[in-house]
Amino acid sequence: MIEVRDLIKQYDDRVAVNKISFSVKKGEILGFLGPNGAGKSTTMKILSGFMPASAGSAKINGYDVEKEALQAKASIGYLPENPPVYMAMAVEEYLVFAARLHGVHKTKANTAARDAMDKCGITDVRHRLIGNLSKGYRQRVGLAQAIAHNPPVLILDEPTVGLDPKQIIEIRNLIRSLGGEHTIILSTHILPEVQATCGRVVVIDHGTVVAEDTLDGIAARMQSNVRVTLGLQKNPEDVLAKLQAVQGVTALSKTSKNEGEPFTVHVECAKGFDVRSDLAKICVSADLGLLTLNQEKLSLEDAFVRLITVDENTKEL
Amino acid sequence: MQNMMLIAKRDLKMYFISPIAYIIIAVFLFLMGWMFFNLLSYYSQSLQQFGAISYGQKPTLSENVIRPLYGNMNVIMLFIVPFITMRLIAEERKDHTVELLLTAPIRSLDVILGKFLSGFALLAIMLSCTLIYPIMLFYLTKPDWGVVLGCYMGLLLVAATYVAVGLFWSARTENQIVAAALSFGTLLFLWLISWAAHRAGPVWSDVLNGFSIVGHYSNFSEGVIDTTDLVFYASAIGFSLFGAKLSFDTSEWG
């Protein structure tokens, strides 16, 4: 349904998107995950036809977004970063206008607007001016605009920004319910959002794809890495050096607290090592006052942070 | 076509939802009413003087009321139109609603033409309010209908040209003040361009006069419709709208 091949977007002084390729199958919900400034919005703007790519191609519903722009645009519902709403228009009036812009016939535009308002829970504000609505409501009006003409493909750029927690859950449920019938790309820098809505995720950073997998797949790849947390009573200065001596330890960090107070040390270790008993031995023999020792698996959140903060030696995680 | 009308209707409605349309039309009519009153009373005064001394040429209604009235209307429109056109595209950029227009399956030409039509329609509505003056003249005396019609036709063409130029600048920026200032500067320059014509030599004086917005209006105010003038306004409008379309297409904003 969506085919992106070697997409490049070059600005005067920097490359915002560097050879991104991915594809989305019909009915799939793809999470587009990355930190701020990673190139998510740029990619979405290219897909929506808002701006041209410098090189590479993107196809929506079989139509090239540049060469067959009108057909491609007709297949898309797009919610940009800033909802494209007219402050001086009433909600319903705006949605009818947006639906008609997207080719919905005059006689059906009212029904389309009403359905979209229903789905997004904004029927009760239908007669109010958008400019008088809160940010969360405006966001929902923007989302309603994207789905009003019932497009096969939805491109949603950070759809839950500015919503309160209850609204976030509602919108995520809505997006999940739209999947299957619609093909959806959803960008976000909030990991739980992806966990809650998407079947597959593309992680991008600095304009390149750093991972593309199912949620479970990415989590599984990360879970071979283990983190051990030590709670220690004493805090001699050379504590990290001592623990570093254990075979398999790759990284250490401690919460800095005053000497003598209990504190925590995070120990990360390489695949295939169980360092717990060795750590315990050292703690006891050095009389560090071992209080707790926990092994935890890296969460998806950690995996995400690791993916986008990789340096050369840890790239093969 | 359908999309063009959709855009035009929405934009025209926006003028009337906000106070813009009412304030602009009210200011315009106030100034025009003041001018009409003064021109008319000055005219009746000179008629009385002429009746008393019966010397020289009899002052005519066309020369003393109609032509100056519509000539001044033209000047005032020059000041007013940038305020009308500045928001057309610049505001859409600022509010990010341009993303809706650019990602909808519509041609950019439809957007530009729709915007143009909305601005032009507002001016046409404004000008139609001034029909009260010739109607009053019709009841008081015998105006030359050819001159009145020529003036209205000329003013509509001039108004369309102003809107097209204003739209062009609005398409080039996201700052409404910048759009208004550049539109006003361009229009005033095209108005004053013939000032240099006297000293420019035969060829250049023709060229400079040829670009004069007001020069091409003068034939209409005589009740004369010349194809040269029609071609000038048509090409000025076409050129500006084409420029606006290019800016709208190629700009990468945000």
XYZ file of C-alpha atoms in Angstrom:
571
model
C 0.000 0.000 0.000
C 2.866 2.335 0.813
C 6.230 1.814 -0.866
C 9.138 4.046 0.001
C 12.406 3.539 -1.875
C 15.679 5.324 -1.088
C 13.982 8.541 -0.151
C 16.317 11.490 0.288
C 15.465 14.981 1.398
C 18.282 17.461 1.245
C 18.020 20.972 2.582
C 20.619 23.582 1.802
C 22.840 22.729 4.705
C 21.740 19.340 5.920
C 20.231 16.025 4.940
C 16.945 15.555 6.757
C 16.120 12.151 5.292
C 18.861 9.922 4.012
C 17.897 6.949 1.854
C 14.899 5.749 3.775
C 13.164 2.645 2.472
C 10.261 0.782 3.944
C 6.881 -0.519 2.958
C 3.525 -0.884 4.598
C 1.036 -3.587 3.716
C -2.675 -3.023 3.391
C -4.431 -2.754 6.718
C -1.234 -2.519 8.686
C -0.527 0.091 11.341
C 3.099 1.140 11.146
C 4.718 3.094 13.920
C 7.261 5.601 12.789
C 9.417 6.068 15.809
C 12.285 8.408 16.379
C 13.484 11.286 18.509
C 12.638 14.872 17.649
C 14.364 16.000 14.486
C 14.980 12.474 13.215
C 13.196 13.104 9.912
C 9.771 11.684 10.755
C 7.788 14.759 9.817
C 9.856 15.341 6.703
C 9.171 11.811 5.505
C 5.481 12.240 6.169
C 5.368 15.560 4.373
C 6.903 13.901 1.337
C 4.448 11.005 1.511
C 1.516 13.383 1.780
C 2.680 15.315 -1.275
C 3.239 18.497 0.724
C 6.862 18.724 -0.331
C 8.885 16.967 -3.012
C 11.724 14.585 -2.221
C 15.245 15.368 -3.424
C 15.673 11.805 -4.669
C 14.068 8.413 -4.389
C 10.448 7.494 -4.819
C 7.351 6.933 -2.771
C 4.194 5.195 -3.871
C 0.839 5.375 -2.175
C -1.852 2.948 -3.235
C 0.224 2.285 -6.356
C 0.496 5.969 -7.312
C 3.770 7.844 -7.318
C 3.444 10.822 -4.976
C 5.107 13.149 -7.457
C 4.225 11.849 -10.890
C 0.647 10.901 -10.051
C 0.226 13.435 -7.289
C -3.532 13.925 -7.539
C -4.360 10.211 -7.432
C -1.894 9.655 -4.596
C -3.306 12.595 -2.639
C -6.826 11.314 -3.187
C -5.848 8.093 -1.376
C -4.499 9.867 1.691
C -5.849 11.349 4.850
C -3.149 13.456 6.403
C -2.839 14.924 9.852
C 0.226 17.184 9.934
C 2.184 18.137 13.036
C 0.082 21.266 13.407
C -3.559 20.467 12.679
C -4.471 22.437 9.530
C -7.638 23.971 10.930
C -9.160 27.363 10.214
C -9.607 29.167 13.514
C -12.500 31.257 12.227
C -14.585 28.297 11.067
C -16.993 26.189 13.043
C -16.039 22.532 13.466
C -18.756 21.044 11.284
C -18.397 23.692 8.593
C -14.675 23.039 8.453
C -15.072 19.277 8.185
C -17.585 19.611 5.361
C -15.168 21.911 3.570
C -12.253 19.505 4.089
C -14.299 16.534 2.904
C -15.354 18.376 -0.229
C -11.760 19.414 -0.911
C -10.957 15.703 -0.875
C -13.567 14.985 -3.500
C -16.531 13.958 -1.362
C -19.683 14.869 -3.224
C -21.751 17.803 -1.978
C -24.659 15.559 -1.003
C -22.484 13.207 1.027
C -20.146 15.719 2.680
C -22.511 16.381 5.600
C -22.796 12.692 6.444
C -19.039 12.254 6.088
C -18.390 15.144 8.471
C -20.906 13.798 10.965
C -19.366 10.313 10.933
C -15.898 11.732 11.441
C -17.100 13.878 14.342
C -18.718 10.844 15.910
C -15.566 8.790 15.649
C -13.384 11.539 17.095
C -15.821 12.484 19.829
C -16.292 16.091 18.831
C -19.983 16.065 17.987
C -20.762 18.158 21.064
C -18.568 21.032 19.837
C -19.702 20.901 16.211
C -21.041 24.455 16.178
C -18.160 26.074 18.025
C -15.392 28.007 16.343
C -12.200 25.997 16.129
C -10.247 28.999 17.420
C -12.154 28.777 20.703
C -11.389 25.095 21.251
C -8.608 23.683 23.397
C -5.498 22.199 21.831
C -6.776 18.683 22.393
C -10.041 19.371 20.623
C -8.257 21.047 17.725
C -6.079 17.976 17.405
C -9.185 15.815 17.229
C -10.732 18.112 14.644
C -7.523 17.670 12.637
C -7.842 13.909 12.950
C -11.496 14.052 11.932
C -10.423 16.024 8.874
C -7.992 13.241 7.962
C -10.596 10.470 8.162
C -13.658 12.369 6.901
C -13.280 11.302 3.270
C -12.586 7.694 4.274
C -9.178 7.385 2.583
C -7.436 4.023 2.227
C -4.211 5.437 3.682
C -3.840 7.534 6.812
C -0.693 9.495 7.574
C -0.766 10.772 11.117
C 2.035 12.952 12.387
C 2.079 12.742 16.185
C -1.684 12.372 16.482
C -1.886 12.422 20.270
C 0.177 15.527 20.949
C -1.587 17.907 23.281
C -4.278 15.485 24.391
C -5.007 14.601 27.984
C -4.441 10.973 29.082
C -8.081 9.990 28.665
C -8.236 11.472 25.181
C -4.959 9.780 24.305
C -6.446 6.405 25.135
C -9.558 7.201 23.108
C -7.575 8.330 20.090
C -5.302 5.291 20.278
C -8.344 3.057 20.392
C -9.760 4.915 17.441
C -6.556 4.493 15.472
C -6.454 0.788 16.314
C -10.035 0.394 15.160
C -9.215 2.169 11.903
C -6.471 -0.343 11.165
C -7.438 -3.304 9.029
C -9.676 -1.215 6.845
C -7.187 1.617 6.530
C -3.447 1.468 6.154
C -1.911 3.742 8.724
C 1.469 5.328 9.302
C 1.748 6.990 12.629
C 4.756 8.944 13.754
C 5.614 9.512 17.341
C 8.463 9.884 19.740
C 6.426 8.313 22.486
C 7.160 4.652 22.764
C 4.046 3.489 24.626
C 2.050 4.933 21.761
C 3.661 2.504 19.381
C 3.191 -0.333 21.848
C -0.461 0.541 22.215
C -1.365 0.913 18.570
C 1.105 -0.418 16.054
C 1.826 -3.852 14.690
C 5.173 -2.983 13.260
C 7.677 -0.264 13.863
C 10.295 1.594 11.875
C 12.803 3.366 14.050
C 14.573 6.251 12.419
C 17.307 8.498 13.649
C 19.316 11.178 11.905
C 17.401 10.515 8.717
C 18.151 6.809 8.438
C 16.263 3.690 9.389
C 18.013 2.105 12.349
C 15.554 -0.729 12.849
C 12.480 -2.152 11.209
C 10.683 -5.005 12.861
C 7.601 -6.088 14.716
C 7.335 -4.801 18.262
C 8.083 -8.231 19.678
C 10.990 -8.598 17.315
C 12.655 -5.432 18.466
C 12.031 -6.231 22.078
C 13.414 -9.731 21.599
C 16.549 -8.451 19.963
C 17.153 -6.281 22.948
C 16.282 -8.737 25.637
C 19.458 -10.690 25.148
C 21.024 -7.823 27.006
C 20.694 -7.924 30.704
C 20.933 -5.244 33.295
C 21.695 -5.916 36.928
C 20.921 -3.419 39.629
C 22.869 -3.496 42.844
C 21.827 -1.772 46.012
C 24.863 -1.088 48.151
C 25.227 0.303 51.620
C 28.693 1.743 51.382
C 30.102 4.007 48.778
C 33.873 3.854 48.527
C 35.352 5.755 45.629
C 36.762 2.759 43.808
C 33.503 0.817 43.836
C 33.033 1.021 40.088
C 36.579 -0.077 39.381
C 36.099 -3.120 41.564
C 32.887 -4.146 39.885
C 34.347 -3.507 36.463
C 36.727 -6.405 37.052
C 33.892 -8.924 36.693
C 34.008 -10.704 33.366
C 31.137 -9.772 31.034
C 30.387 -6.343 32.442
C 30.130 -3.788 29.650
C 28.899 -0.662 31.374
C 28.518 0.672 34.869
C 26.806 3.637 36.319
C 25.942 4.665 39.818
C 23.472 7.024 41.269
C 25.625 9.644 42.874
C 24.864 10.037 46.498
C 26.937 11.182 49.401
C 29.550 8.821 50.660
C 28.254 6.458 53.252
C 24.626 6.532 52.142
C 22.985 3.591 50.402
C 23.060 3.909 46.623
C 22.435 1.974 43.446
C 24.744 0.737 40.730
C 23.474 -0.237 37.290
C 25.535 -2.905 35.646
C 25.041 -3.853 32.036
C 26.562 -6.970 30.675
C 27.159 -8.656 27.382
C 25.111 -11.465 25.864
C 25.449 -14.869 27.431
C 26.977 -13.841 30.712
C 25.387 -14.244 34.064
C 27.363 -11.938 36.272
C 25.166 -12.062 39.331
C 27.141 -14.482 41.461
C 30.459 -12.874 40.551
C 29.119 -9.447 41.462
C 27.824 -10.779 44.757
C 31.209 -12.318 45.580
C 33.004 -9.033 44.981
C 30.494 -7.073 46.993
C 30.867 -9.395 49.925
C 34.642 -9.694 49.796
C 35.079 -5.919 49.455
C 32.523 -5.368 52.194
C 30.376 -3.016 50.184
C 27.274 -3.845 52.192
C 25.174 -5.559 49.533
C 21.480 -4.777 50.076
C 19.788 -5.858 46.876
C 20.676 -7.505 43.609
C 18.170 -7.491 40.755
C 18.332 -8.698 37.227
C 16.035 -6.934 34.751
C 15.467 -7.331 31.082
C 15.769 -4.263 28.914
C 12.353 -2.797 28.259
C 11.280 -1.610 24.837
C 11.843 1.892 26.092
C 15.479 1.078 26.839
C 15.786 -0.667 23.522
C 14.563 2.455 21.803
C 16.978 4.677 23.653
C 19.783 2.267 22.817
C 18.826 2.192 19.160
C 19.022 5.916 18.757
C 22.058 6.472 20.910
C 24.181 3.732 19.390
C 27.791 4.426 18.833
C 30.072 2.356 16.678
C 31.035 -0.381 19.163
C 27.515 -1.099 20.322
C 25.913 -1.012 16.914
C 25.621 -4.778 16.726
C 23.371 -5.048 19.731
C -13.812 24.352 -11.494
C -15.765 22.880 -8.632
C -12.739 23.094 -6.361
C -12.089 26.644 -7.452
C -15.604 27.667 -6.440
C -15.241 25.785 -3.163
C -12.120 27.793 -2.291
C -13.604 31.059 -3.551
C -16.765 30.633 -1.507
C -14.907 29.783 1.665
C -12.531 32.712 1.354
C -15.296 35.153 0.538
C -17.208 33.903 3.544
C -14.143 34.416 5.733
C -14.115 38.103 4.782
C -17.671 38.445 6.012
C -17.256 36.298 9.120
C -14.410 38.516 10.253
C -14.895 42.271 10.491
C -12.529 42.811 7.519
C -15.189 43.124 4.821
C -17.499 45.387 6.804
C -14.754 47.731 7.933
C -13.149 48.015 4.521
C -16.453 48.595 2.756
C -17.571 51.100 5.408
C -14.325 53.088 5.197
C -14.472 53.046 1.425
C -18.092 54.194 1.279
C -17.500 56.897 3.858
C -14.640 58.363 1.820
C -16.552 58.027 -1.437
C -19.661 59.600 0.038
C -17.644 62.551 1.244
C -16.101 62.974 -2.204
C -19.409 62.590 -3.993
C -21.023 65.200 -1.775
C -18.223 67.699 -2.323
C -17.908 67.123 -6.047
C -21.626 67.484 -6.488
C -21.958 70.657 -4.423
C -18.947 72.190 -6.162
C -20.489 71.263 -9.495
C -23.852 72.857 -8.688
C -22.034 75.944 -7.452
C -20.102 76.297 -10.708
C -23.302 75.717 -12.659
C -24.929 78.630 -10.837
C -21.900 80.818 -11.486
C -21.984 79.835 -15.128
C -25.697 80.742 -15.268
C -24.954 84.131 -13.730
C -22.127 85.171 -16.038
C -22.670 82.887 -19.045
C -19.016 83.044 -19.885
C -16.701 80.235 -21.036
C -17.639 76.566 -21.275
C -20.570 75.097 -19.460
C -19.291 72.649 -16.794
C -20.380 69.103 -17.604
C -21.469 66.428 -15.192
C -19.056 63.868 -16.673
C -16.058 66.162 -16.409
C -16.807 67.600 -12.975
C -18.455 64.769 -11.056
C -18.367 61.352 -12.675
C -14.794 61.178 -13.893
C -13.177 62.610 -10.746
C -15.419 60.448 -8.572
C -14.383 57.202 -10.236
C -10.792 58.337 -10.633
C -10.635 58.830 -6.869
C -12.288 55.477 -6.330
C -9.428 53.976 -8.274
C -6.870 55.684 -5.977
C -8.643 54.576 -2.830
C -8.842 50.998 -4.091
C -5.089 51.098 -4.531
C -4.801 51.723 -0.789
C -7.473 49.238 0.193
C -6.704 46.191 -1.942
C -3.429 45.230 -0.201
C -5.414 44.929 3.033
C -7.833 42.613 1.311
C -5.327 40.411 -0.466
C -2.573 40.154 2.141
C -4.249 37.346 4.060
C -5.206 35.191 1.081
C -2.212 32.849 1.129
C 0.143 34.307 3.748
C -2.391 33.566 6.465
C -2.766 29.971 5.301
C 0.976 29.581 5.580
C 1.130 31.111 9.034
C -1.725 28.947 10.336
C -0.428 25.805 8.566
C -3.742 25.395 6.797
C -1.801 25.564 3.548
C -0.950 21.916 4.281
C -4.615 21.061 3.875
C -4.719 22.746 0.471
C -1.433 21.291 -0.720
C -2.204 17.722 0.332
C -5.781 17.668 -0.952
C -6.288 16.205 -4.427
C -6.814 19.589 -6.051
C -4.770 21.545 -8.575
C -2.866 24.532 -7.286
C -4.338 26.575 -10.123
C -7.777 25.972 -8.621
C -6.543 27.307 -5.302
C -5.024 30.417 -6.876
C -8.046 31.142 -9.068
C -10.401 30.560 -6.152
C -8.454 32.953 -3.955
C -8.371 35.486 -6.762
C -12.110 35.206 -7.279
C -12.845 35.697 -3.582
C -10.818 38.920 -3.418
C -12.305 40.141 -6.659
C -15.822 39.309 -5.524
C -15.341 41.346 -2.357
C -14.256 44.347 -4.435
C -17.152 43.839 -6.844
C -19.543 43.839 -3.884
C -17.867 46.989 -2.607
C -18.091 48.678 -5.999
C -21.718 47.680 -6.426
C -22.489 49.697 -3.277
C -21.351 52.791 -5.147
C -24.072 52.307 -7.780
C -26.149 54.526 -5.551
C -24.268 57.587 -6.892
C -25.128 57.169 -10.586
C -28.688 56.212 -9.562
C -28.982 59.464 -7.631
C -27.522 61.377 -10.570
C -30.060 59.712 -12.817
C -32.878 61.128 -10.707
C -31.308 64.589 -10.423
C -30.040 65.125 -13.933
C -28.889 63.328 -17.061
C -25.573 61.539 -16.615
C -23.736 60.146 -19.621
C -24.347 56.401 -19.220
C -21.479 55.541 -21.541
C -19.011 57.269 -19.236
C -20.519 55.664 -16.132
C -20.410 52.187 -17.674
C -16.878 52.752 -18.973
C -15.751 53.837 -15.507
C -17.243 50.744 -13.876
C -15.743 48.451 -16.463
C -12.367 50.098 -16.052
C -12.597 49.935 -12.269
C -13.489 46.241 -12.316
C -10.480 45.501 -14.514
C -8.230 47.642 -12.338
C -9.590 45.946 -9.223
C -8.896 42.522 -10.724
C -5.343 43.589 -11.529
C -4.785 44.909 -8.002
C -6.093 41.669 -6.528
C -3.860 39.580 -8.804
C -0.760 41.565 -7.821
C -1.720 41.422 -4.144
C -2.300 37.679 -4.389
C 1.109 37.229 -5.966
C 2.827 38.875 -2.996
C 0.664 37.027 -0.536
C 1.839 33.782 -2.125
C 5.464 34.756 -1.617
C 5.501 35.166 2.141
C 3.889 34.006 5.345
C 3.905 37.520 6.766
C 0.772 39.488 5.949
C 2.366 42.885 6.595
C 5.192 42.072 4.192
C 2.649 40.978 1.591
C 0.646 44.188 2.005
C 3.698 46.452 1.876
C 5.072 44.821 -1.255
C 1.677 44.833 -2.971
C 1.186 48.482 -2.174
C 4.694 49.367 -3.359
C 4.268 47.449 -6.619
C 0.874 48.938 -7.371
C 1.915 52.487 -6.556
C 5.006 52.096 -8.694
C 2.931 50.836 -11.632
C 0.749 53.846 -11.044
C 3.636 56.334 -11.022
C 5.700 54.640 -13.704
C 4.540 57.049 -16.421
C 6.036 60.016 -14.540
C 9.351 59.327 -16.159
C 7.788 59.002 -19.612
C 8.200 62.677 -20.613
C 11.937 62.550 -20.359
C 12.513 58.987 -21.523
C 12.747 59.338 -25.278
C 10.199 58.100 -27.795
C 10.565 54.341 -27.394
C 10.970 54.196 -23.645
C 8.173 56.629 -23.051
C 5.855 54.280 -24.913
C 7.107 51.382 -22.838
C 6.688 53.236 -19.553
C 3.240 54.460 -20.493
C 2.411 50.959 -21.586
C 2.997 49.673 -18.051
C 0.990 52.390 -16.389
C -2.029 51.012 -14.576
C -3.721 54.397 -14.496
C -2.879 55.213 -18.116
C -4.879 52.251 -19.343
C -7.779 53.252 -17.146
C -8.159 56.713 -18.724
C -9.738 55.440 -21.958
C -12.439 53.637 -19.967
C -13.236 56.821 -18.074
C -13.953 58.463 -21.425
C -16.392 55.685 -22.172
C -13.988 54.224 -24.748
C -13.128 50.526 -24.737
C -9.808 49.886 -26.433
C -8.515 46.346 -26.946
C -4.987 47.514 -26.023
C -6.230 48.314 -22.528
C -8.088 45.019 -22.269
C -4.961 43.149 -23.327
C -2.882 45.066 -20.776
C -5.143 44.218 -17.854
C -5.649 40.635 -18.991
C -1.917 40.045 -19.301
C -1.140 41.794 -15.989
C -3.696 39.571 -14.265
C -2.481 36.442 -16.050
C 1.155 37.159 -15.315
C 0.527 37.840 -11.613
C -1.636 34.764 -11.155
C 0.894 32.593 -12.912
C 3.613 33.950 -10.625
C 1.400 33.285 -7.635
C 0.845 29.711 -8.776
C 4.572 29.132 -9.179
C 5.269 30.453 -5.685
C 2.487 28.346 -4.271
C 3.765 25.208 -6.044
C 7.463 25.407 -5.445
C 7.561 26.801 -1.965
C 8.638 24.419 0.733
C 7.406 25.753 3.980
C 8.100 24.301 7.392
